[in-house]
Amino acid sequence: NAGVTQTPKFRVLKTGQSMTLLCAQDMNHEYMYWYRQDPGMGLRLIHYSVGEGTTAKGEVPDGYNVSRLKKQNFLLGLESAAPSQTSVYFCASSYLGDSFSNQPQHFGDGTRLSIL
Amino acid sequence: GQNIDQPTEMTATEGAIVQINCTYQTSGFNGLFWYQQHAGEAPTFLSYNVLDGLEEKGRFSSFLSRSKGYSYLLLKELQMKDSASYLCAVRPRGKLIFGQGTELSVKP
């Protein structure tokens, strides 16, 4: 029973490099989310998706792109990494946000990303 | 705008009761969640409130007052393993807005 799986778990990048974080869920959830978590800042929403083929901006979208080509996968891309993007990134998924209002978001274990 | 406030840190003694408060101001409301997050781990779901009142689940209870924009998480019979960060999150419409979290330290 995998739930939400994130790869990789750790990564170190140099400024200007690009990379893609992968999130996969096996719960047939419609909604998927990418957050970043920084000390003292809580979880901040980067981008989210309400279904296959759709994406939307969250609170802090600049410098990131996302794609949801398949319902079970949600990819987060950094085109040109900057030190300010050093953070822990969490992916989450849930059933339809309002129709199933008591259903929580399920989180992956996180990706620890350092940009030098 | 959207704003969620929680105390940054709290300390309590093993076996005691602790109450973690959360106040919020959001454009719309469709539920409030509490999550627990141990250091280095993912947040895990604790409780959900959408109507006013108290929801009890074992040692954990959560209260909501929508008119006051206020919630609290009550932890009874504290155990050392309850040392963690507790996140309050409000759902205005579909997505969640998180508070910064309250770091709870349980001392022997």
PDB file of C-alpha atoms in Angstrom:
ATOM      1  CA  ASN A   1       0.000   0.000   0.000  1.00  0.00           C
ATOM      2  CA  ALA A   2       2.311   2.733  -1.315  1.00  0.00           C
ATOM      3  CA  GLY A   3       0.081   5.850  -1.013  1.00  0.00           C
ATOM      4  CA  VAL A   4       2.078   8.866  -2.223  1.00  0.00           C
ATOM      5  CA  THR A   5       5.629   8.231  -3.413  1.00  0.00           C
ATOM      6  CA  GLN A   6       8.172  10.960  -4.122  1.00  0.00           C
ATOM      7  CA  THR A   7      11.453  10.570  -5.960  1.00  0.00           C
ATOM      8  CA  PRO A   8      14.207  11.398  -5.343  1.00  0.00           C
ATOM      9  CA  LYS A   9      14.401  11.695  -1.544  1.00  0.00           C
ATOM     10  CA  PHE A  10      17.531  13.854  -1.549  1.00  0.00           C
ATOM     11  CA  ARG A  11      19.265  15.938  -4.183  1.00  0.00           C
ATOM     12  CA  VAL A  12      22.014  18.523  -4.351  1.00  0.00           C
ATOM     13  CA  LEU A  13      22.089  20.856  -7.348  1.00  0.00           C
ATOM     14  CA  LYS A  14      24.292  23.664  -8.513  1.00  0.00           C
ATOM     15  CA  THR A  15      22.791  27.070  -9.268  1.00  0.00           C
ATOM     16  CA  GLY A  16      21.376  27.113 -12.785  1.00  0.00           C
ATOM     17  CA  GLN A  17      20.881  23.367 -13.106  1.00  0.00           C
ATOM     18  CA  SER A  18      17.468  21.916 -13.853  1.00  0.00           C
ATOM     19  CA  MET A  19      15.673  18.947 -12.399  1.00  0.00           C
ATOM     20  CA  THR A  20      12.288  17.284 -12.093  1.00  0.00           C
ATOM     21  CA  LEU A  21      10.707  15.915  -8.935  1.00  0.00           C
ATOM     22  CA  LEU A  22       8.271  13.059  -9.426  1.00  0.00           C
ATOM     23  CA  CYS A  23       5.173  12.344  -7.361  1.00  0.00           C
ATOM     24  CA  ALA A  24       3.086   9.218  -7.851  1.00  0.00           C
ATOM     25  CA  GLN A  25      -0.100   8.199  -6.030  1.00  0.00           C
ATOM     26  CA  ASP A  26      -2.013   4.937  -6.206  1.00  0.00           C
ATOM     27  CA  MET A  27      -5.225   6.037  -4.455  1.00  0.00           C
ATOM     28  CA  ASN A  28      -7.027   7.272  -7.598  1.00  0.00           C
ATOM     29  CA  HIS A  29      -7.122  10.795  -6.172  1.00  0.00           C
ATOM     30  CA  GLU A  30      -8.240  13.653  -8.390  1.00  0.00           C
ATOM     31  CA  TYR A  31      -6.369  16.461  -6.635  1.00  0.00           C
ATOM     32  CA  MET A  32      -2.591  16.655  -6.358  1.00  0.00           C
ATOM     33  CA  TYR A  33      -0.411  19.350  -4.799  1.00  0.00           C
ATOM     34  CA  TRP A  34       3.190  20.454  -4.484  1.00  0.00           C
ATOM     35  CA  TYR A  35       4.308  22.286  -1.340  1.00  0.00           C
ATOM     36  CA  ARG A  36       7.576  23.590  -0.062  1.00  0.00           C
ATOM     37  CA  GLN A  37       8.382  23.710   3.645  1.00  0.00           C
ATOM     38  CA  ASP A  38      10.924  26.125   5.082  1.00  0.00           C
ATOM     39  CA  PRO A  39      11.780  26.764   8.746  1.00  0.00           C
ATOM     40  CA  GLY A  40       9.284  29.138  10.330  1.00  0.00           C
ATOM     41  CA  MET A  41       7.210  29.350   7.136  1.00  0.00           C
ATOM     42  CA  GLY A  42       4.984  26.309   7.310  1.00  0.00           C
ATOM     43  CA  LEU A  43       3.830  24.523   4.171  1.00  0.00           C
ATOM     44  CA  ARG A  44       3.355  26.795   1.174  1.00  0.00           C
ATOM     45  CA  LEU A  45       1.501  25.700  -1.930  1.00  0.00           C
ATOM     46  CA  ILE A  46       3.515  25.937  -5.152  1.00  0.00           C
ATOM     47  CA  HIS A  47       1.156  24.469  -7.766  1.00  0.00           C
ATOM     48  CA  TYR A  48      -1.759  22.103  -7.729  1.00  0.00           C
ATOM     49  CA  SER A  49      -3.895  20.058 -10.091  1.00  0.00           C
ATOM     50  CA  VAL A  50      -7.596  19.250  -9.947  1.00  0.00           C
ATOM     51  CA  GLY A  51      -7.396  16.478 -12.530  1.00  0.00           C
ATOM     52  CA  GLU A  52      -5.425  14.930 -15.372  1.00  0.00           C
ATOM     53  CA  GLY A  53      -4.245  17.558 -17.821  1.00  0.00           C
ATOM     54  CA  THR A  54      -4.954  20.522 -15.510  1.00  0.00           C
ATOM     55  CA  THR A  55      -2.643  22.641 -13.360  1.00  0.00           C
ATOM     56  CA  ALA A  56      -3.015  25.851 -11.388  1.00  0.00           C
ATOM     57  CA  LYS A  57      -0.767  28.249  -9.500  1.00  0.00           C
ATOM     58  CA  GLY A  58      -0.583  28.240  -5.741  1.00  0.00           C
ATOM     59  CA  GLU A  59       0.930  30.695  -3.317  1.00  0.00           C
ATOM     60  CA  VAL A  60       4.584  30.604  -4.477  1.00  0.00           C
ATOM     61  CA  PRO A  61       4.686  29.416  -8.132  1.00  0.00           C
ATOM     62  CA  ASP A  62       7.582  31.499  -9.495  1.00  0.00           C
ATOM     63  CA  GLY A  63      10.559  29.477 -10.692  1.00  0.00           C
ATOM     64  CA  TYR A  64       8.586  26.218 -10.894  1.00  0.00           C
ATOM     65  CA  ASN A  65       6.582  24.423 -13.546  1.00  0.00           C
ATOM     66  CA  VAL A  66       4.338  21.385 -13.258  1.00  0.00           C
ATOM     67  CA  SER A  67       2.663  18.810 -15.448  1.00  0.00           C
ATOM     68  CA  ARG A  68      -0.107  16.244 -14.878  1.00  0.00           C
ATOM     69  CA  LEU A  69      -0.102  14.072 -17.971  1.00  0.00           C
ATOM     70  CA  LYS A  70      -1.407  11.046 -16.095  1.00  0.00           C
ATOM     71  CA  LYS A  71      -3.867  11.038 -13.203  1.00  0.00           C
ATOM     72  CA  GLN A  72      -1.464   9.222 -10.902  1.00  0.00           C
ATOM     73  CA  ASN A  73       1.602  11.402 -11.554  1.00  0.00           C
ATOM     74  CA  PHE A  74       2.387  15.033 -10.813  1.00  0.00           C
ATOM     75  CA  LEU A  75       5.779  16.418 -11.833  1.00  0.00           C
ATOM     76  CA  LEU A  76       7.483  19.509 -10.422  1.00  0.00           C
ATOM     77  CA  GLY A  77      10.211  21.092 -12.507  1.00  0.00           C
ATOM     78  CA  LEU A  78      12.906  23.606 -11.673  1.00  0.00           C
ATOM     79  CA  GLU A  79      14.224  25.045 -14.929  1.00  0.00           C
ATOM     80  CA  SER A  80      17.119  27.041 -13.468  1.00  0.00           C
ATOM     81  CA  ALA A  81      17.678  26.258  -9.800  1.00  0.00           C
ATOM     82  CA  ALA A  82      18.453  29.088  -7.373  1.00  0.00           C
ATOM     83  CA  PRO A  83      19.717  28.915  -3.768  1.00  0.00           C
ATOM     84  CA  SER A  84      16.359  30.359  -2.618  1.00  0.00           C
ATOM     85  CA  GLN A  85      14.764  27.113  -3.787  1.00  0.00           C
ATOM     86  CA  THR A  86      16.658  25.117  -1.183  1.00  0.00           C
ATOM     87  CA  SER A  87      13.819  23.527   0.757  1.00  0.00           C
ATOM     88  CA  VAL A  88      11.927  20.352   1.587  1.00  0.00           C
ATOM     89  CA  TYR A  89       9.314  19.623  -1.063  1.00  0.00           C
ATOM     90  CA  PHE A  90       6.172  17.668  -0.266  1.00  0.00           C
ATOM     91  CA  CYS A  91       3.672  16.239  -2.667  1.00  0.00           C
ATOM     92  CA  ALA A  92       0.131  15.495  -1.534  1.00  0.00           C
ATOM     93  CA  SER A  93      -3.061  14.110  -3.012  1.00  0.00           C
ATOM     94  CA  SER A  94      -6.737  14.022  -2.084  1.00  0.00           C
ATOM     95  CA  TYR A  95     -10.191  13.236  -3.382  1.00  0.00           C
ATOM     96  CA  LEU A  96     -12.177  16.131  -4.859  1.00  0.00           C
ATOM     97  CA  GLY A  97     -11.551  19.050  -2.514  1.00  0.00           C
ATOM     98  CA  ASP A  98     -15.091  20.186  -1.818  1.00  0.00           C
ATOM     99  CA  SER A  99     -17.305  17.267  -2.793  1.00  0.00           C
ATOM    100  CA  PHE A 100     -15.485  15.021  -0.338  1.00  0.00           C
ATOM    101  CA  SER A 101     -14.801  17.749   2.158  1.00  0.00           C
ATOM    102  CA  ASN A 102     -13.782  15.550   5.058  1.00  0.00           C
ATOM    103  CA  GLN A 103     -11.144  13.703   3.088  1.00  0.00           C
ATOM    104  CA  PRO A 104      -7.654  14.781   4.113  1.00  0.00           C
ATOM    105  CA  GLN A 105      -4.638  15.278   1.934  1.00  0.00           C
ATOM    106  CA  HIS A 106      -2.145  12.415   2.006  1.00  0.00           C
ATOM    107  CA  PHE A 107       1.488  13.432   1.905  1.00  0.00           C
ATOM    108  CA  GLY A 108       4.591  11.837   0.474  1.00  0.00           C
ATOM    109  CA  ASP A 109       7.780  11.567   2.532  1.00  0.00           C
ATOM    110  CA  GLY A 110       9.327  14.656   0.995  1.00  0.00           C
ATOM    111  CA  THR A 111      12.322  15.547  -1.157  1.00  0.00           C
ATOM    112  CA  ARG A 112      15.194  17.410   0.498  1.00  0.00           C
ATOM    113  CA  LEU A 113      16.693  19.681  -2.125  1.00  0.00           C
ATOM    114  CA  SER A 114      19.828  21.786  -1.681  1.00  0.00           C
ATOM    115  CA  ILE A 115      20.941  24.342  -4.243  1.00  0.00           C
ATOM    116  CA  LEU A 116      24.572  25.401  -3.974  1.00  0.00           C
TER     117      LEU A 116
ATOM    118  CA  GLY B   1      -6.126  37.914   2.508  1.00  0.00           C
ATOM    119  CA  GLN B   2      -5.554  34.536   4.123  1.00  0.00           C
ATOM    120  CA  ASN B   3      -3.998  34.336   7.549  1.00  0.00           C
ATOM    121  CA  ILE B   4      -3.589  31.484  10.004  1.00  0.00           C
ATOM    122  CA  ASP B   5      -1.903  31.963  13.375  1.00  0.00           C
ATOM    123  CA  GLN B   6      -0.560  29.373  15.802  1.00  0.00           C
ATOM    124  CA  PRO B   7       1.951  29.644  18.643  1.00  0.00           C
ATOM    125  CA  THR B   8       5.440  28.787  17.455  1.00  0.00           C
ATOM    126  CA  GLU B   9       6.456  26.570  20.368  1.00  0.00           C
ATOM    127  CA  MET B  10       4.908  24.916  23.414  1.00  0.00           C
ATOM    128  CA  THR B  11       6.302  22.712  26.156  1.00  0.00           C
ATOM    129  CA  ALA B  12       4.334  20.275  28.312  1.00  0.00           C
ATOM    130  CA  THR B  13       4.946  17.433  30.721  1.00  0.00           C
ATOM    131  CA  GLU B  14       4.387  13.751  30.055  1.00  0.00           C
ATOM    132  CA  GLY B  15       0.924  12.699  31.251  1.00  0.00           C
ATOM    133  CA  ALA B  16      -0.461  16.246  31.167  1.00  0.00           C
ATOM    134  CA  ILE B  17      -2.989  17.933  28.868  1.00  0.00           C
ATOM    135  CA  VAL B  18      -2.035  20.572  26.312  1.00  0.00           C
ATOM    136  CA  GLN B  19      -4.175  22.833  24.125  1.00  0.00           C
ATOM    137  CA  ILE B  20      -2.802  24.221  20.861  1.00  0.00           C
ATOM    138  CA  ASN B  21      -4.749  27.181  19.508  1.00  0.00           C
ATOM    139  CA  CYS B  22      -5.269  28.265  15.926  1.00  0.00           C
ATOM    140  CA  THR B  23      -6.957  31.432  14.688  1.00  0.00           C
ATOM    141  CA  TYR B  24      -7.741  32.067  11.058  1.00  0.00           C
ATOM    142  CA  GLN B  25      -8.991  34.680   8.639  1.00  0.00           C
ATOM    143  CA  THR B  26      -9.745  33.282   5.194  1.00  0.00           C
ATOM    144  CA  SER B  27     -11.954  34.175   2.238  1.00  0.00           C
ATOM    145  CA  GLY B  28     -14.373  31.272   2.466  1.00  0.00           C
ATOM    146  CA  PHE B  29     -14.370  28.244   4.717  1.00  0.00           C
ATOM    147  CA  ASN B  30     -14.894  24.585   3.918  1.00  0.00           C
ATOM    148  CA  GLY B  31     -13.210  22.812   6.797  1.00  0.00           C
ATOM    149  CA  LEU B  32     -10.245  22.927   9.171  1.00  0.00           C
ATOM    150  CA  PHE B  33      -7.671  20.172   9.485  1.00  0.00           C
ATOM    151  CA  TRP B  34      -5.030  19.347  12.054  1.00  0.00           C
ATOM    152  CA  TYR B  35      -1.912  17.462  11.030  1.00  0.00           C
ATOM    153  CA  GLN B  36       0.955  16.037  13.060  1.00  0.00           C
ATOM    154  CA  GLN B  37       4.485  16.151  11.688  1.00  0.00           C
ATOM    155  CA  HIS B  38       7.449  14.478  13.354  1.00  0.00           C
ATOM    156  CA  ALA B  39      10.869  15.887  12.542  1.00  0.00           C
ATOM    157  CA  GLY B  40      12.064  14.758   9.128  1.00  0.00           C
ATOM    158  CA  GLU B  41       8.770  13.079   8.273  1.00  0.00           C
ATOM    159  CA  ALA B  42       5.621  13.813   6.288  1.00  0.00           C
ATOM    160  CA  PRO B  43       2.559  15.434   7.876  1.00  0.00           C
ATOM    161  CA  THR B  44      -0.106  12.939   8.904  1.00  0.00           C
ATOM    162  CA  PHE B  45      -3.804  13.662   9.321  1.00  0.00           C
ATOM    163  CA  LEU B  46      -5.186  13.998  12.861  1.00  0.00           C
ATOM    164  CA  SER B  47      -8.621  15.584  12.724  1.00  0.00           C
ATOM    165  CA  TYR B  48     -11.175  17.489  10.696  1.00  0.00           C
ATOM    166  CA  ASN B  49     -13.840  20.041  11.723  1.00  0.00           C
ATOM    167  CA  VAL B  50     -16.369  21.722   9.487  1.00  0.00           C
ATOM    168  CA  LEU B  51     -19.189  22.392  11.977  1.00  0.00           C
ATOM    169  CA  ASP B  52     -18.914  24.166  15.323  1.00  0.00           C
ATOM    170  CA  GLY B  53     -18.130  21.966  18.260  1.00  0.00           C
ATOM    171  CA  LEU B  54     -15.817  19.297  19.517  1.00  0.00           C
ATOM    172  CA  GLU B  55     -14.596  16.241  17.622  1.00  0.00           C
ATOM    173  CA  GLU B  56     -12.998  13.556  19.786  1.00  0.00           C
ATOM    174  CA  LYS B  57     -10.687  10.845  18.589  1.00  0.00           C
ATOM    175  CA  GLY B  58      -8.973   8.903  21.346  1.00  0.00           C
ATOM    176  CA  ARG B  59      -6.466  11.095  23.195  1.00  0.00           C
ATOM    177  CA  PHE B  60      -6.895  13.885  20.632  1.00  0.00           C
ATOM    178  CA  SER B  61      -9.825  16.301  20.356  1.00  0.00           C
ATOM    179  CA  SER B  62     -10.352  19.276  18.095  1.00  0.00           C
ATOM    180  CA  PHE B  63     -12.727  22.192  18.558  1.00  0.00           C
ATOM    181  CA  LEU B  64     -14.037  24.720  16.057  1.00  0.00           C
ATOM    182  CA  SER B  65     -15.858  28.041  16.344  1.00  0.00           C
ATOM    183  CA  ARG B  66     -16.529  29.403  12.861  1.00  0.00           C
ATOM    184  CA  SER B  67     -17.959  32.707  14.112  1.00  0.00           C
ATOM    185  CA  LYS B  68     -14.722  33.393  16.014  1.00  0.00           C
ATOM    186  CA  GLY B  69     -12.361  31.955  13.395  1.00  0.00           C
ATOM    187  CA  TYR B  70     -10.881  29.775  16.101  1.00  0.00           C
ATOM    188  CA  SER B  71      -9.895  26.183  16.628  1.00  0.00           C
ATOM    189  CA  TYR B  72      -7.889  24.236  19.153  1.00  0.00           C
ATOM    190  CA  LEU B  73      -6.312  20.809  19.324  1.00  0.00           C
ATOM    191  CA  LEU B  74      -6.403  19.161  22.730  1.00  0.00           C
ATOM    192  CA  LEU B  75      -3.955  16.395  23.528  1.00  0.00           C
ATOM    193  CA  LYS B  76      -4.585  14.367  26.689  1.00  0.00           C
ATOM    194  CA  GLU B  77      -2.329  11.972  28.608  1.00  0.00           C
ATOM    195  CA  LEU B  78       0.706  13.286  26.790  1.00  0.00           C
ATOM    196  CA  GLN B  79       3.344  10.806  25.745  1.00  0.00           C
ATOM    197  CA  MET B  80       6.941  11.422  24.715  1.00  0.00           C
ATOM    198  CA  LYS B  81       6.054  10.347  21.170  1.00  0.00           C
ATOM    199  CA  ASP B  82       3.653  13.313  20.947  1.00  0.00           C
ATOM    200  CA  SER B  83       6.676  15.604  20.606  1.00  0.00           C
ATOM    201  CA  ALA B  84       6.141  16.917  17.075  1.00  0.00           C
ATOM    202  CA  SER B  85       4.962  19.879  15.069  1.00  0.00           C
ATOM    203  CA  TYR B  86       1.177  20.366  14.863  1.00  0.00           C
ATOM    204  CA  LEU B  87      -0.139  22.067  11.754  1.00  0.00           C
ATOM    205  CA  CYS B  88      -3.467  23.844  11.495  1.00  0.00           C
ATOM    206  CA  ALA B  89      -4.818  24.097   7.940  1.00  0.00           C
ATOM    207  CA  VAL B  90      -7.945  25.774   6.608  1.00  0.00           C
ATOM    208  CA  ARG B  91      -9.629  24.965   3.305  1.00  0.00           C
ATOM    209  CA  PRO B  92     -11.305  28.011   1.807  1.00  0.00           C
ATOM    210  CA  ARG B  93     -12.009  26.337  -1.532  1.00  0.00           C
ATOM    211  CA  GLY B  94     -10.392  23.070  -2.585  1.00  0.00           C
ATOM    212  CA  LYS B  95      -6.831  23.808  -1.507  1.00  0.00           C
ATOM    213  CA  LEU B  96      -5.424  24.036   2.008  1.00  0.00           C
ATOM    214  CA  ILE B  97      -3.815  27.053   3.636  1.00  0.00           C
ATOM    215  CA  PHE B  98      -1.398  26.017   6.407  1.00  0.00           C
ATOM    216  CA  GLY B  99      -0.319  27.817   9.516  1.00  0.00           C
ATOM    217  CA  GLN B 100       3.369  27.818  10.372  1.00  0.00           C
ATOM    218  CA  GLY B 101       2.923  24.965  12.836  1.00  0.00           C
ATOM    219  CA  THR B 102       3.365  24.642  16.610  1.00  0.00           C
ATOM    220  CA  GLU B 103       6.431  22.750  17.824  1.00  0.00           C
ATOM    221  CA  LEU B 104       5.396  20.753  20.903  1.00  0.00           C
ATOM    222  CA  SER B 105       8.056  19.401  23.237  1.00  0.00           C
ATOM    223  CA  VAL B 106       6.960  16.824  25.801  1.00  0.00           C
ATOM    224  CA  LYS B 107       9.279  16.588  28.812  1.00  0.00           C
ATOM    225  CA  PRO B 108       9.510  13.668  31.273  1.00  0.00           C
TER     226      PRO B 108
END
